[in-house]
PDB file of N, CA and C in Angstrom:
ATOM      1  N   MET A   1      27.629  -6.856 -90.557  1.00 68.00           N
ATOM      2  CA  MET A   1      28.408  -7.363 -89.792  1.00 68.00           C
ATOM      3  C   MET A   1      27.519  -7.304 -88.502  1.00 68.00           C
ATOM      4  N   ALA A   2      26.392  -8.015 -88.338  1.00 88.00           N
ATOM      5  CA  ALA A   2      25.547  -8.384 -87.136  1.00 88.00           C
ATOM      6  C   ALA A   2      26.246  -9.174 -86.072  1.00 88.00           C
ATOM      7  N   ARG A   3      26.146  -8.834 -84.883  1.00 92.00           N
ATOM      8  CA  ARG A   3      26.363  -9.566 -83.851  1.00 92.00           C
ATOM      9  C   ARG A   3      25.299 -10.715 -83.319  1.00 92.00           C
ATOM     10  N   LYS A   4      26.110 -11.706 -83.034  1.00 95.00           N
ATOM     11  CA  LYS A   4      24.897 -13.299 -82.852  1.00 95.00           C
ATOM     12  C   LYS A   4      25.569 -13.813 -81.764  1.00 95.00           C
ATOM     13  N   THR A   5      24.677 -14.538 -81.055  1.00 96.00           N
ATOM     14  CA  THR A   5      24.730 -15.470 -80.104  1.00 96.00           C
ATOM     15  C   THR A   5      24.503 -16.691 -80.496  1.00 96.00           C
ATOM     16  N   ILE A   6      25.406 -17.696 -80.190  1.00 96.00           N
ATOM     17  CA  ILE A   6      24.963 -18.916 -80.225  1.00 96.00           C
ATOM     18  C   ILE A   6      25.173 -19.793 -79.044  1.00 96.00           C
ATOM     19  N   PHE A   7      24.127 -20.448 -78.670  1.00 98.00           N
ATOM     20  CA  PHE A   7      24.165 -21.488 -77.582  1.00 98.00           C
ATOM     21  C   PHE A   7      24.260 -22.848 -78.105  1.00 98.00           C
ATOM     22  N   CYS A   8      24.750 -23.357 -77.023  1.00 97.00           N
ATOM     23  CA  CYS A   8      25.521 -25.051 -77.455  1.00 97.00           C
ATOM     24  C   CYS A   8      25.811 -25.639 -75.617  1.00 97.00           C
ATOM     25  N   ALA A   9      25.725 -26.857 -76.764  1.00 97.00           N
ATOM     26  CA  ALA A   9      25.879 -27.871 -75.290  1.00 97.00           C
ATOM     27  C   ALA A   9      26.868 -28.877 -75.767  1.00 97.00           C
ATOM     28  N   GLN A  10      27.736 -29.124 -74.792  1.00 97.00           N
ATOM     29  CA  GLN A  10      28.966 -30.257 -75.073  1.00 97.00           C
ATOM     30  C   GLN A  10      28.952 -31.217 -73.888  1.00 97.00           C
ATOM     31  N   ALA A  11      28.642 -32.556 -74.541  1.00 97.00           N
ATOM     32  CA  ALA A  11      28.984 -33.884 -73.438  1.00 97.00           C
ATOM     33  C   ALA A  11      30.515 -33.955 -73.109  1.00 97.00           C
ATOM     34  N   PHE A  12      30.786 -34.587 -72.199  1.00 96.00           N
ATOM     35  CA  PHE A  12      31.999 -34.905 -71.626  1.00 96.00           C
ATOM     36  C   PHE A  12      31.936 -36.252 -71.042  1.00 96.00           C
ATOM     37  N   TRP A  13      33.244 -36.994 -71.472  1.00 97.00           N
ATOM     38  CA  TRP A  13      33.273 -38.294 -70.789  1.00 97.00           C
ATOM     39  C   TRP A  13      34.486 -38.483 -70.190  1.00 97.00           C
ATOM     40  N   ILE A  14      34.781 -39.451 -69.197  1.00 95.00           N
ATOM     41  CA  ILE A  14      35.868 -39.593 -68.414  1.00 95.00           C
ATOM     42  C   ILE A  14      36.648 -40.843 -69.051  1.00 95.00           C
ATOM     43  N   ARG A  15      37.697 -40.423 -69.478  1.00 93.00           N
ATOM     44  CA  ARG A  15      38.509 -41.528 -70.481  1.00 93.00           C
ATOM     45  C   ARG A  15      39.950 -41.526 -69.897  1.00 93.00           C
ATOM     46  N   ARG A  16      40.564 -42.912 -69.366  1.00 91.00           N
ATOM     47  CA  ARG A  16      41.481 -42.581 -68.841  1.00 91.00           C
ATOM     48  C   ARG A  16      42.023 -41.667 -67.621  1.00 91.00           C
ATOM     49  N   GLY A  17      41.124 -41.600 -66.775  1.00 90.00           N
ATOM     50  CA  GLY A  17      41.289 -40.671 -65.920  1.00 90.00           C
ATOM     51  C   GLY A  17      40.976 -38.714 -65.927  1.00 90.00           C
ATOM     52  N   ARG A  18      40.723 -38.972 -66.994  1.00 91.00           N
ATOM     53  CA  ARG A  18      40.770 -37.316 -67.539  1.00 91.00           C
ATOM     54  C   ARG A  18      39.182 -36.888 -68.395  1.00 91.00           C
ATOM     55  N   LEU A  19      38.924 -35.908 -68.251  1.00 91.00           N
ATOM     56  CA  LEU A  19      37.539 -35.726 -69.036  1.00 91.00           C
ATOM     57  C   LEU A  19      38.006 -34.978 -70.601  1.00 91.00           C
ATOM     58  N   GLN A  20      37.320 -35.646 -71.204  1.00 94.00           N
ATOM     59  CA  GLN A  20      37.157 -35.540 -72.750  1.00 94.00           C
ATOM     60  C   GLN A  20      36.147 -35.406 -73.124  1.00 94.00           C
ATOM     61  N   GLY A  21      36.428 -34.132 -73.960  1.00 94.00           N
ATOM     62  CA  GLY A  21      35.072 -32.897 -74.675  1.00 94.00           C
ATOM     63  C   GLY A  21      34.354 -33.840 -75.850  1.00 94.00           C
ATOM     64  N   GLY A  22      33.552 -33.936 -76.398  1.00 95.00           N
ATOM     65  CA  GLY A  22      32.750 -34.253 -77.477  1.00 95.00           C
ATOM     66  C   GLY A  22      32.352 -33.170 -78.201  1.00 95.00           C
ATOM     67  N   GLN A  23      31.280 -33.285 -79.421  1.00 96.00           N
ATOM     68  CA  GLN A  23      31.178 -32.423 -80.393  1.00 96.00           C
ATOM     69  C   GLN A  23      30.225 -31.325 -79.564  1.00 96.00           C
ATOM     70  N   VAL A  24      30.523 -30.235 -80.192  1.00 96.00           N
ATOM     71  CA  VAL A  24      29.866 -29.026 -79.474  1.00 96.00           C
ATOM     72  C   VAL A  24      28.560 -29.316 -80.656  1.00 96.00           C
ATOM     73  N   HIS A  25      27.372 -28.997 -80.047  1.00 97.00           N
ATOM     74  CA  HIS A  25      26.208 -29.139 -80.637  1.00 97.00           C
ATOM     75  C   HIS A  25      25.395 -27.880 -80.223  1.00 97.00           C
ATOM     76  N   GLN A  26      25.014 -27.020 -81.461  1.00 97.00           N
ATOM     77  CA  GLN A  26      24.668 -25.750 -81.588  1.00 97.00           C
ATOM     78  C   GLN A  26      23.324 -25.505 -81.641  1.00 97.00           C
ATOM     79  N   PHE A  27      22.478 -24.570 -80.965  1.00 97.00           N
ATOM     80  CA  PHE A  27      20.921 -24.484 -80.541  1.00 97.00           C
ATOM     81  C   PHE A  27      20.488 -22.998 -81.069  1.00 97.00           C
ATOM     82  N   LEU A  28      19.229 -23.039 -81.116  1.00 95.00           N
ATOM     83  CA  LEU A  28      18.424 -21.555 -81.684  1.00 95.00           C
ATOM     84  C   LEU A  28      18.799 -20.687 -80.239  1.00 95.00           C
ATOM     85  N   ASN A  29      18.601 -21.128 -79.142  1.00 97.00           N
ATOM     86  CA  ASN A  29      18.384 -20.216 -77.916  1.00 97.00           C
ATOM     87  C   ASN A  29      18.591 -21.096 -76.642  1.00 97.00           C
ATOM     88  N   GLU A  30      18.553 -20.383 -75.425  1.00 98.00           N
ATOM     89  CA  GLU A  30      19.186 -21.236 -74.294  1.00 98.00           C
ATOM     90  C   GLU A  30      18.295 -22.342 -74.084  1.00 98.00           C
ATOM     91  N   GLU A  31      16.862 -22.374 -73.982  1.00 98.00           N
ATOM     92  CA  GLU A  31      16.266 -22.956 -73.846  1.00 98.00           C
ATOM     93  C   GLU A  31      16.074 -24.392 -74.584  1.00 98.00           C
ATOM     94  N   ARG A  32      16.588 -24.159 -75.760  1.00 98.00           N
ATOM     95  CA  ARG A  32      16.445 -25.502 -76.747  1.00 98.00           C
ATOM     96  C   ARG A  32      18.238 -26.276 -76.235  1.00 98.00           C
ATOM     97  N   ALA A  33      19.317 -25.556 -75.683  1.00 98.00           N
ATOM     98  CA  ALA A  33      20.215 -25.783 -75.361  1.00 98.00           C
ATOM     99  C   ALA A  33      20.441 -26.647 -74.286  1.00 98.00           C
ATOM    100  N   ARG A  34      19.458 -26.203 -73.043  1.00 97.00           N
ATOM    101  CA  ARG A  34      19.341 -26.933 -71.921  1.00 97.00           C
ATOM    102  C   ARG A  34      18.640 -28.217 -72.321  1.00 97.00           C
ATOM    103  N   GLU A  35      17.415 -28.260 -73.035  1.00 98.00           N
ATOM    104  CA  GLU A  35      16.901 -29.329 -73.564  1.00 98.00           C
ATOM    105  C   GLU A  35      17.995 -30.255 -74.017  1.00 98.00           C
ATOM    106  N   GLY A  36      19.056 -29.994 -74.932  1.00 97.00           N
ATOM    107  CA  GLY A  36      19.485 -30.704 -75.499  1.00 97.00           C
ATOM    108  C   GLY A  36      20.734 -31.093 -74.781  1.00 97.00           C
ATOM    109  N   ALA A  37      20.867 -30.629 -73.488  1.00 97.00           N
ATOM    110  CA  ALA A  37      22.155 -31.378 -72.525  1.00 97.00           C
ATOM    111  C   ALA A  37      21.255 -31.996 -71.534  1.00 97.00           C
ATOM    112  N   GLU A  38      20.009 -32.170 -71.530  1.00 97.00           N
ATOM    113  CA  GLU A  38      19.227 -33.289 -70.766  1.00 97.00           C
ATOM    114  C   GLU A  38      19.313 -34.556 -71.551  1.00 97.00           C
ATOM    115  N   VAL A  39      19.194 -34.385 -72.844  1.00 97.00           N
ATOM    116  CA  VAL A  39      19.247 -35.573 -73.820  1.00 97.00           C
ATOM    117  C   VAL A  39      20.705 -36.159 -73.736  1.00 97.00           C
ATOM    118  N   LEU A  40      22.026 -35.407 -73.985  1.00 97.00           N
ATOM    119  CA  LEU A  40      23.265 -35.511 -73.667  1.00 97.00           C
ATOM    120  C   LEU A  40      23.817 -36.228 -72.466  1.00 97.00           C
ATOM    121  N   ILE A  41      23.344 -35.881 -71.457  1.00 97.00           N
ATOM    122  CA  ILE A  41      23.816 -36.544 -70.232  1.00 97.00           C
ATOM    123  C   ILE A  41      23.370 -37.834 -69.978  1.00 97.00           C
ATOM    124  N   ALA A  42      22.326 -38.356 -70.828  1.00 96.00           N
ATOM    125  CA  ALA A  42      21.964 -39.614 -70.331  1.00 96.00           C
ATOM    126  C   ALA A  42      22.976 -40.769 -71.009  1.00 96.00           C
ATOM    127  N   GLY A  43      23.895 -40.291 -72.004  1.00 96.00           N
ATOM    128  CA  GLY A  43      24.898 -40.952 -72.247  1.00 96.00           C
ATOM    129  C   GLY A  43      26.280 -40.560 -72.037  1.00 96.00           C
ATOM    130  N   ALA A  44      26.324 -39.552 -71.216  1.00 97.00           N
ATOM    131  CA  ALA A  44      27.757 -39.056 -70.677  1.00 97.00           C
ATOM    132  C   ALA A  44      27.918 -38.948 -69.390  1.00 97.00           C
ATOM    133  N   ASP A  45      29.359 -38.414 -68.844  1.00 97.00           N
ATOM    134  CA  ASP A  45      29.558 -38.139 -67.400  1.00 97.00           C
ATOM    135  C   ASP A  45      29.002 -36.921 -67.302  1.00 97.00           C
ATOM    136  N   GLY A  46      29.153 -35.983 -68.044  1.00 97.00           N
ATOM    137  CA  GLY A  46      28.568 -34.489 -67.733  1.00 97.00           C
ATOM    138  C   GLY A  46      28.294 -33.621 -69.278  1.00 97.00           C
ATOM    139  N   VAL A  47      27.938 -32.587 -68.925  1.00 97.00           N
ATOM    140  CA  VAL A  47      27.320 -31.718 -70.327  1.00 97.00           C
ATOM    141  C   VAL A  47      27.256 -30.095 -69.521  1.00 97.00           C
ATOM    142  N   ALA A  48      28.322 -29.395 -70.346  1.00 96.00           N
ATOM    143  CA  ALA A  48      27.926 -28.151 -70.330  1.00 96.00           C
ATOM    144  C   ALA A  48      27.338 -27.282 -71.021  1.00 96.00           C
ATOM    145  N   VAL A  49      26.381 -26.221 -70.667  1.00 97.00           N
ATOM    146  CA  VAL A  49      25.759 -25.588 -71.486  1.00 97.00           C
ATOM    147  C   VAL A  49      26.431 -24.248 -71.360  1.00 97.00           C
ATOM    148  N   PHE A  50      26.543 -23.567 -72.677  1.00 96.00           N
ATOM    149  CA  PHE A  50      27.436 -22.383 -72.762  1.00 96.00           C
ATOM    150  C   PHE A  50      26.941 -21.406 -73.776  1.00 96.00           C
ATOM    151  N   SER A  51      27.217 -20.120 -74.192  1.00 97.00           N
ATOM    152  CA  SER A  51      27.189 -19.293 -75.179  1.00 97.00           C
ATOM    153  C   SER A  51      28.117 -18.531 -75.625  1.00 97.00           C
ATOM    154  N   VAL A  52      28.221 -18.418 -76.849  1.00 96.00           N
ATOM    155  CA  VAL A  52      29.347 -17.290 -77.192  1.00 96.00           C
ATOM    156  C   VAL A  52      28.666 -16.457 -78.266  1.00 96.00           C
ATOM    157  N   GLU A  53      29.293 -15.256 -77.980  1.00 96.00           N
ATOM    158  CA  GLU A  53      28.687 -13.778 -79.064  1.00 96.00           C
ATOM    159  C   GLU A  53      29.936 -13.407 -79.759  1.00 96.00           C
ATOM    160  N   GLY A  54      29.478 -12.868 -80.964  1.00 95.00           N
ATOM    161  CA  GLY A  54      30.717 -12.504 -81.664  1.00 95.00           C
ATOM    162  C   GLY A  54      29.979 -12.248 -83.171  1.00 95.00           C
ATOM    163  N   HIS A  55      30.827 -11.709 -83.822  1.00 94.00           N
ATOM    164  CA  HIS A  55      30.885 -11.488 -85.294  1.00 94.00           C
ATOM    165  C   HIS A  55      31.254 -12.377 -86.313  1.00 94.00           C
ATOM    166  N   PRO A  56      30.317 -13.236 -86.779  1.00 90.00           N
ATOM    167  CA  PRO A  56      30.389 -14.441 -87.550  1.00 90.00           C
ATOM    168  C   PRO A  56      31.024 -14.193 -89.046  1.00 90.00           C
ATOM    169  N   ASP A  57      30.673 -13.257 -89.283  1.00 91.00           N
ATOM    170  CA  ASP A  57      30.917 -12.553 -90.444  1.00 91.00           C
ATOM    171  C   ASP A  57      32.750 -12.400 -90.703  1.00 91.00           C
ATOM    172  N   GLU A  58      33.310 -12.243 -89.276  1.00 92.00           N
ATOM    173  CA  GLU A  58      34.645 -11.716 -89.449  1.00 92.00           C
ATOM    174  C   GLU A  58      35.315 -12.897 -88.489  1.00 92.00           C
ATOM    175  N   ASP A  59      34.529 -14.030 -87.937  1.00 92.00           N
ATOM    176  CA  ASP A  59      35.043 -15.107 -87.286  1.00 92.00           C
ATOM    177  C   ASP A  59      35.784 -14.473 -86.115  1.00 92.00           C
ATOM    178  N   LEU A  60      35.211 -13.405 -85.224  1.00 94.00           N
ATOM    179  CA  LEU A  60      35.552 -12.947 -84.030  1.00 94.00           C
ATOM    180  C   LEU A  60      34.744 -13.245 -82.927  1.00 94.00           C
ATOM    181  N   TRP A  61      34.946 -13.889 -81.868  1.00 93.00           N
ATOM    182  CA  TRP A  61      34.493 -14.409 -80.907  1.00 93.00           C
ATOM    183  C   TRP A  61      35.062 -14.304 -79.611  1.00 93.00           C
ATOM    184  N   GLU A  62      34.080 -13.757 -78.893  1.00 94.00           N
ATOM    185  CA  GLU A  62      34.111 -13.449 -77.413  1.00 94.00           C
ATOM    186  C   GLU A  62      34.507 -15.095 -76.652  1.00 94.00           C
ATOM    187  N   GLU A  63      34.819 -14.738 -75.360  1.00 92.00           N
ATOM    188  CA  GLU A  63      35.220 -16.138 -74.851  1.00 92.00           C
ATOM    189  C   GLU A  63      33.562 -16.755 -74.152  1.00 92.00           C
ATOM    190  N   PRO A  64      33.440 -18.050 -74.130  1.00 93.00           N
ATOM    191  CA  PRO A  64      32.168 -18.858 -73.929  1.00 93.00           C
ATOM    192  C   PRO A  64      32.158 -17.949 -72.700  1.00 93.00           C
ATOM    193  N   ARG A  65      30.662 -18.126 -72.442  1.00 94.00           N
ATOM    194  CA  ARG A  65      29.999 -17.700 -70.968  1.00 94.00           C
ATOM    195  C   ARG A  65      28.818 -19.176 -70.688  1.00 94.00           C
ATOM    196  N   LEU A  66      29.555 -19.754 -69.566  1.00 94.00           N
ATOM    197  CA  LEU A  66      28.936 -20.629 -69.179  1.00 94.00           C
ATOM    198  C   LEU A  66      27.473 -20.590 -68.703  1.00 94.00           C
ATOM    199  N   ILE A  67      26.486 -21.278 -69.029  1.00 96.00           N
ATOM    200  CA  ILE A  67      25.138 -21.428 -68.468  1.00 96.00           C
ATOM    201  C   ILE A  67      24.992 -22.375 -67.458  1.00 96.00           C
ATOM    202  N   ALA A  68      25.311 -23.518 -67.626  1.00 95.00           N
ATOM    203  CA  ALA A  68      24.716 -24.657 -66.611  1.00 95.00           C
ATOM    204  C   ALA A  68      25.901 -25.738 -67.014  1.00 95.00           C
ATOM    205  N   THR A  69      25.873 -26.745 -65.740  1.00 95.00           N
ATOM    206  CA  THR A  69      26.789 -27.851 -66.093  1.00 95.00           C
ATOM    207  C   THR A  69      25.915 -28.735 -65.377  1.00 95.00           C
ATOM    208  N   PHE A  70      26.198 -30.254 -65.765  1.00 96.00           N
ATOM    209  CA  PHE A  70      25.283 -31.306 -65.195  1.00 96.00           C
ATOM    210  C   PHE A  70      26.422 -32.727 -65.180  1.00 96.00           C
ATOM    211  N   GLY A  71      26.612 -33.108 -64.144  1.00 95.00           N
ATOM    212  CA  GLY A  71      27.521 -34.030 -63.943  1.00 95.00           C
ATOM    213  C   GLY A  71      28.960 -33.522 -63.968  1.00 95.00           C
ATOM    214  N   GLN A  72      29.995 -34.216 -64.382  1.00 94.00           N
ATOM    215  CA  GLN A  72      31.215 -33.928 -64.593  1.00 94.00           C
ATOM    216  C   GLN A  72      31.721 -33.140 -65.476  1.00 94.00           C
ATOM    217  N   THR A  73      32.003 -32.077 -65.436  1.00 92.00           N
ATOM    218  CA  THR A  73      32.621 -31.092 -66.395  1.00 92.00           C
ATOM    219  C   THR A  73      33.731 -30.313 -66.137  1.00 92.00           C
ATOM    220  N   PRO A  74      34.778 -29.843 -67.024  1.00 87.00           N
ATOM    221  CA  PRO A  74      35.654 -29.485 -66.513  1.00 87.00           C
ATOM    222  C   PRO A  74      35.394 -27.955 -65.959  1.00 87.00           C
ATOM    223  N   THR A  75      36.310 -27.434 -64.834  1.00 78.00           N
ATOM    224  CA  THR A  75      36.364 -26.362 -64.354  1.00 78.00           C
ATOM    225  C   THR A  75      36.445 -24.725 -65.354  1.00 78.00           C
ATOM    226  N   PRO A  76      36.050 -23.818 -65.210  1.00 66.00           N
ATOM    227  CA  PRO A  76      36.241 -22.785 -66.245  1.00 66.00           C
ATOM    228  C   PRO A  76      37.986 -22.595 -66.894  1.00 66.00           C
ATOM    229  N   THR A  77      38.741 -23.033 -65.729  1.00 63.00           N
ATOM    230  CA  THR A  77      39.775 -22.775 -65.848  1.00 63.00           C
ATOM    231  C   THR A  77      40.704 -23.895 -66.511  1.00 63.00           C
ATOM    232  N   GLU A  78      39.914 -25.250 -66.694  1.00 60.00           N
ATOM    233  CA  GLU A  78      40.815 -26.244 -66.806  1.00 60.00           C
ATOM    234  C   GLU A  78      40.105 -26.516 -68.141  1.00 60.00           C
ATOM    235  N   GLU A  79      40.767 -26.948 -69.031  1.00 60.00           N
ATOM    236  CA  GLU A  79      40.647 -27.707 -70.411  1.00 60.00           C
ATOM    237  C   GLU A  79      40.143 -29.138 -70.491  1.00 60.00           C
ATOM    238  N   ALA A  80      39.118 -29.683 -70.962  1.00 54.00           N
ATOM    239  CA  ALA A  80      39.258 -31.007 -71.396  1.00 54.00           C
ATOM    240  C   ALA A  80      40.413 -31.620 -72.272  1.00 54.00           C
ATOM    241  N   ALA A  81      40.948 -32.936 -72.406  1.00 53.00           N
ATOM    242  CA  ALA A  81      41.748 -33.626 -73.028  1.00 53.00           C
ATOM    243  C   ALA A  81      41.146 -33.653 -74.671  1.00 53.00           C
ATOM    244  N   ASP A  82      41.911 -33.061 -75.609  1.00 54.00           N
ATOM    245  CA  ASP A  82      41.474 -33.398 -76.719  1.00 54.00           C
ATOM    246  C   ASP A  82      40.982 -34.716 -77.212  1.00 54.00           C
ATOM    247  N   PRO A  83      40.061 -34.815 -77.838  1.00 51.00           N
ATOM    248  CA  PRO A  83      39.534 -36.078 -78.292  1.00 51.00           C
ATOM    249  C   PRO A  83      40.288 -36.707 -79.523  1.00 51.00           C
ATOM    250  N   TRP A  84      41.105 -35.869 -80.120  1.00 49.00           N
ATOM    251  CA  TRP A  84      41.875 -36.591 -81.123  1.00 49.00           C
ATOM    252  C   TRP A  84      43.273 -36.830 -80.765  1.00 49.00           C
ATOM    253  N   VAL A  85      43.465 -36.676 -79.851  1.00 51.00           N
ATOM    254  CA  VAL A  85      45.067 -37.036 -79.217  1.00 51.00           C
ATOM    255  C   VAL A  85      45.136 -38.121 -78.477  1.00 51.00           C
ATOM    256  N   ASP A  86      45.600 -39.090 -79.044  1.00 51.00           N
ATOM    257  CA  ASP A  86      45.839 -40.295 -78.215  1.00 51.00           C
ATOM    258  C   ASP A  86      46.998 -40.774 -77.398  1.00 51.00           C
ATOM    259  N   ASP A  87      46.622 -40.417 -76.159  1.00 50.00           N
ATOM    260  CA  ASP A  87      48.258 -40.442 -75.178  1.00 50.00           C
ATOM    261  C   ASP A  87      48.550 -41.664 -75.410  1.00 50.00           C
ATOM    262  N   ALA A  88      48.219 -42.709 -75.755  1.00 49.00           N
ATOM    263  CA  ALA A  88      48.923 -44.134 -75.697  1.00 49.00           C
ATOM    264  C   ALA A  88      50.343 -43.963 -76.849  1.00 49.00           C
ATOM    265  N   ALA A  89      50.001 -43.344 -78.020  1.00 46.00           N
ATOM    266  CA  ALA A  89      50.888 -43.287 -79.313  1.00 46.00           C
ATOM    267  C   ALA A  89      52.170 -42.646 -78.616  1.00 46.00           C
TER     268      ALA A  89
END
């Protein structure tokens, strides 16, 4: 039951006036996550770099820790629109 830290980057796009989150990409360390964010920002309106800590064997995770943002991203208290929900339906 080892504790683990996962570093991530997630791109965001503005769709219909709202931020929509894309796939969360996982990286080995913070440096790689920041490098990944630099690649993602080329095709997105914003990117968030964050880490999560927890116990993967038990699927217990703490709240994400924001490391950096680039461009337009949700504020920590606001959630991005779910990319799988179509508001037009």
